[in-house]
Amino acid sequence: MQKPKEEIRRAILQAAEDEFYKEGFRSSSMRRIAAKAGISPGNIYGYFSGKTELFQAVVCPAIEAVKEALRTPYRCQYQGVLREVARQIAETFRQHRIPVLILAYHADGSPYEGIDAVLSREIARRVYRELLPTLPSEMRSRLLAEMMGQALLRGMLEMFSAPREQQEIEQALESFLELMCGVVGHEKETADGMDNAG
């Protein structure tokens, strides 16, 4: 009995995810992907026109999920914005761990090469727009927003780069946020105290 087409497509996507994660886009082989999926090399082209289309099918759900997380409106202020952005991104990274890591570390030669820099800028834009206005004027700089965006993205990627227990991830995220928010909060309290003293 022949396998249903959707089952074959899922097998190809799973094999491609594994191949792209282990070999990177540039070194991946459609022939190896077909072999891992249990189909002939010629048959894979009945489902995907080539490696680029297959790569897009693997990573696009993760890209859309991250974009959605960054578009979500937040109703809190100050530290809550950073916390909500971090938690949304962490949940998205958890749900799409391997495709996110493929995008960050294995996309060389693909149309998505450098997308981690784009995501970092998007996070920085969100921080600049929603968090920095709550801080003292001397702290409101694009450079600070970019540094926070980069730190958040790199921290998240490091956190999800190896399989970890959910409890370890949650503890690391909470500690990271306490440190980030605590430092920023201390600066704001100090500035507020000086304003009130004057």
CSV table of C-alpha atoms in Angstrom, one decimal:
chain,number,residue,atom,x,y,z
A,1,MET,CA,0.0,0.0,0.0
A,2,GLN,CA,1.3,3.4,-1.0
A,3,LYS,CA,1.8,6.1,1.8
A,4,PRO,CA,-0.5,9.0,1.6
A,5,LYS,CA,1.0,12.2,0.1
A,6,GLU,CA,0.7,14.2,3.4
A,7,GLU,CA,2.6,11.5,5.3
A,8,ILE,CA,5.4,11.6,2.7
A,9,ARG,CA,5.5,15.4,2.9
A,10,ARG,CA,5.8,15.3,6.7
A,11,ALA,CA,8.6,12.7,6.4
A,12,ILE,CA,10.4,14.9,3.9
A,13,LEU,CA,10.1,18.0,6.2
A,14,GLN,CA,11.3,16.0,9.2
A,15,ALA,CA,14.3,14.6,7.3
A,16,ALA,CA,15.1,18.1,5.9
A,17,GLU,CA,14.9,19.7,9.4
A,18,ASP,CA,17.4,17.1,10.6
A,19,GLU,CA,19.7,17.5,7.6
A,20,PHE,CA,19.7,21.3,7.8
A,21,TYR,CA,20.3,21.3,11.5
A,22,LYS,CA,23.3,18.9,11.2
A,23,GLU,CA,24.8,20.0,7.9
A,24,GLY,CA,23.6,23.6,7.4
A,25,PHE,CA,21.8,24.8,4.3
A,26,ARG,CA,24.9,25.0,2.1
A,27,SER,CA,26.1,21.5,2.8
A,28,SER,CA,22.8,19.8,2.9
A,29,SER,CA,21.9,17.3,0.1
A,30,MET,CA,18.5,16.7,-1.4
A,31,ARG,CA,19.6,13.1,-2.1
A,32,ARG,CA,20.3,12.5,1.7
A,33,ILE,CA,17.0,14.1,2.6
A,34,ALA,CA,15.2,11.9,0.3
A,35,ALA,CA,17.0,8.8,1.6
A,36,LYS,CA,16.2,9.8,5.3
A,37,ALA,CA,12.5,10.3,4.2
A,38,GLY,CA,12.5,6.8,2.6
A,39,ILE,CA,11.7,8.0,-0.9
A,40,SER,CA,13.7,8.2,-4.2
A,41,PRO,CA,15.7,11.3,-4.9
A,42,GLY,CA,13.5,12.0,-8.0
A,43,ASN,CA,10.3,11.7,-5.9
A,44,ILE,CA,11.3,14.5,-3.6
A,45,TYR,CA,10.9,17.0,-6.4
A,46,GLY,CA,7.3,16.1,-6.7
A,47,TYR,CA,6.9,17.8,-3.3
A,48,PHE,CA,9.5,20.6,-3.3
A,49,SER,CA,11.1,22.4,-6.3
A,50,GLY,CA,14.5,22.4,-4.7
A,51,LYS,CA,16.5,22.9,-1.5
A,52,THR,CA,15.5,26.6,-1.1
A,53,GLU,CA,11.8,25.9,-1.2
A,54,LEU,CA,12.3,23.0,1.2
A,55,PHE,CA,14.4,25.2,3.6
A,56,GLN,CA,11.6,27.8,3.5
A,57,ALA,CA,9.0,25.1,4.4
A,58,VAL,CA,11.1,24.1,7.4
A,59,VAL,CA,11.9,27.6,8.8
A,60,CYS,CA,8.9,29.8,7.8
A,61,PRO,CA,6.6,28.7,10.6
A,62,ALA,CA,9.2,29.7,13.1
A,63,ILE,CA,9.8,33.0,11.4
A,64,GLU,CA,6.1,33.8,11.4
A,65,ALA,CA,5.8,32.8,15.1
A,66,VAL,CA,8.6,35.1,16.1
A,67,LYS,CA,7.1,38.0,14.1
A,68,GLU,CA,3.8,37.4,15.7
A,69,ALA,CA,5.4,37.4,19.2
A,70,LEU,CA,7.1,40.7,18.4
A,71,ARG,CA,3.8,42.2,17.0
A,72,THR,CA,1.7,41.3,20.1
A,73,PRO,CA,0.7,44.5,21.9
A,74,TYR,CA,1.6,44.7,25.5
A,75,ARG,CA,-0.3,46.7,28.1
A,76,CYS,CA,2.2,46.9,30.8
A,77,GLN,CA,5.0,49.5,31.3
A,78,TYR,CA,8.6,49.6,32.2
A,79,GLN,CA,10.0,46.2,33.4
A,80,GLY,CA,6.9,44.4,32.3
A,81,VAL,CA,7.5,45.2,28.7
A,82,LEU,CA,11.0,43.5,28.7
A,83,ARG,CA,9.5,40.6,30.7
A,84,GLU,CA,6.6,40.1,28.3
A,85,VAL,CA,8.9,40.4,25.2
A,86,ALA,CA,11.3,37.8,26.7
A,87,ARG,CA,8.6,35.4,27.7
A,88,GLN,CA,6.9,35.5,24.3
A,89,ILE,CA,10.1,35.0,22.5
A,90,ALA,CA,11.1,32.2,24.9
A,91,GLU,CA,7.8,30.4,24.3
A,92,THR,CA,8.2,30.7,20.5
A,93,PHE,CA,11.7,29.5,20.6
A,94,ARG,CA,10.7,26.5,22.8
A,95,GLN,CA,7.9,25.6,20.3
A,96,HIS,CA,10.2,25.9,17.3
A,97,ARG,CA,13.5,25.1,18.8
A,98,ILE,CA,15.3,23.3,15.9
A,99,PRO,CA,14.0,25.7,13.1
A,100,VAL,CA,15.1,28.7,15.2
A,101,LEU,CA,18.6,27.2,15.7
A,102,ILE,CA,18.8,26.4,12.0
A,103,LEU,CA,18.0,30.1,11.2
A,104,ALA,CA,20.5,31.3,13.7
A,105,TYR,CA,23.5,29.0,13.1
A,106,HIS,CA,22.9,27.0,9.9
A,107,ALA,CA,21.3,29.4,7.3
A,108,ASP,CA,24.6,30.4,5.5
A,109,GLY,CA,24.0,30.4,1.7
A,110,SER,CA,20.2,30.5,2.1
A,111,PRO,CA,17.9,33.5,1.5
A,112,TYR,CA,17.6,33.7,5.4
A,113,GLU,CA,21.3,34.2,6.1
A,114,GLY,CA,21.6,37.0,8.6
A,115,ILE,CA,18.0,36.8,9.8
A,116,ASP,CA,19.2,36.8,13.4
A,117,ALA,CA,20.5,40.3,12.9
A,118,VAL,CA,17.0,41.3,11.6
A,119,LEU,CA,15.3,39.7,14.6
A,120,SER,CA,17.7,41.5,17.0
A,121,ARG,CA,16.8,44.8,15.3
A,122,GLU,CA,13.1,44.1,15.7
A,123,ILE,CA,13.5,43.4,19.4
A,124,ALA,CA,15.6,46.5,19.8
A,125,ARG,CA,12.9,48.5,18.0
A,126,ARG,CA,10.3,47.2,20.4
A,127,VAL,CA,12.5,48.0,23.4
A,128,TYR,CA,13.2,51.5,22.1
A,129,ARG,CA,9.5,52.2,21.4
A,130,GLU,CA,8.0,50.7,24.6
A,131,LEU,CA,10.6,50.3,27.3
A,132,LEU,CA,13.0,53.2,26.9
A,133,PRO,CA,10.4,56.0,27.1
A,134,THR,CA,9.8,54.9,30.7
A,135,LEU,CA,13.4,55.5,31.6
A,136,PRO,CA,15.2,58.7,32.5
A,137,SER,CA,16.0,60.8,29.4
A,138,GLU,CA,19.8,60.2,29.6
A,139,MET,CA,19.1,56.4,29.2
A,140,ARG,CA,16.9,56.7,26.1
A,141,SER,CA,19.3,55.8,23.3
A,142,ARG,CA,19.1,53.6,20.3
A,143,LEU,CA,22.4,52.1,21.3
A,144,LEU,CA,21.0,50.9,24.6
A,145,ALA,CA,18.0,49.5,22.8
A,146,GLU,CA,20.2,47.7,20.3
A,147,MET,CA,22.4,46.3,23.1
A,148,MET,CA,19.3,45.0,25.0
A,149,GLY,CA,17.9,43.5,21.8
A,150,GLN,CA,21.2,41.7,21.1
A,151,ALA,CA,21.6,40.5,24.6
A,152,LEU,CA,18.0,39.2,24.7
A,153,LEU,CA,18.3,37.4,21.4
A,154,ARG,CA,21.8,35.9,22.1
A,155,GLY,CA,20.7,34.9,25.5
A,156,MET,CA,17.7,33.1,24.2
A,157,LEU,CA,19.7,31.3,21.5
A,158,GLU,CA,22.2,30.2,24.0
A,159,MET,CA,19.4,29.0,26.3
A,160,PHE,CA,17.9,26.8,23.6
A,161,SER,CA,21.1,25.7,21.9
A,162,ALA,CA,21.1,22.4,23.8
A,163,PRO,CA,18.2,20.4,25.0
A,164,ARG,CA,17.4,21.4,28.6
A,165,GLU,CA,14.8,20.7,31.1
A,166,GLN,CA,11.9,23.2,31.2
A,167,GLN,CA,12.6,24.0,34.8
A,168,GLU,CA,16.2,24.9,34.0
A,169,ILE,CA,15.1,27.2,31.1
A,170,GLU,CA,12.5,28.9,33.3
A,171,GLN,CA,15.0,29.5,36.1
A,172,ALA,CA,17.7,30.9,33.7
A,173,LEU,CA,15.1,33.1,32.0
A,174,GLU,CA,13.9,34.4,35.4
A,175,SER,CA,17.4,35.1,36.6
A,176,PHE,CA,18.3,36.9,33.3
A,177,LEU,CA,15.2,39.1,33.6
A,178,GLU,CA,15.8,39.8,37.2
A,179,LEU,CA,19.3,40.9,36.3
A,180,MET,CA,18.2,43.0,33.3
A,181,CYS,CA,15.2,44.5,35.0
A,182,GLY,CA,17.0,44.9,38.4
A,183,VAL,CA,19.8,46.9,36.8
A,184,VAL,CA,17.5,49.0,34.8
A,185,GLY,CA,15.1,49.4,37.8
A,186,HIS,CA,18.0,50.4,40.1
A,187,GLU,CA,19.1,53.1,37.5
A,188,LYS,CA,15.5,54.4,37.3
A,189,GLU,CA,15.1,54.5,41.1
A,190,THR,CA,18.4,56.3,41.5
A,191,ALA,CA,17.4,58.9,38.9
A,192,ASP,CA,13.9,59.3,40.4
A,193,GLY,CA,15.5,59.8,43.9
A,194,MET,CA,17.8,62.4,42.6
A,195,ASP,CA,14.9,64.2,40.8
A,196,ASN,CA,12.9,64.2,44.0
A,197,ALA,CA,15.8,65.4,46.1
A,198,GLY,CA,16.3,68.4,43.8
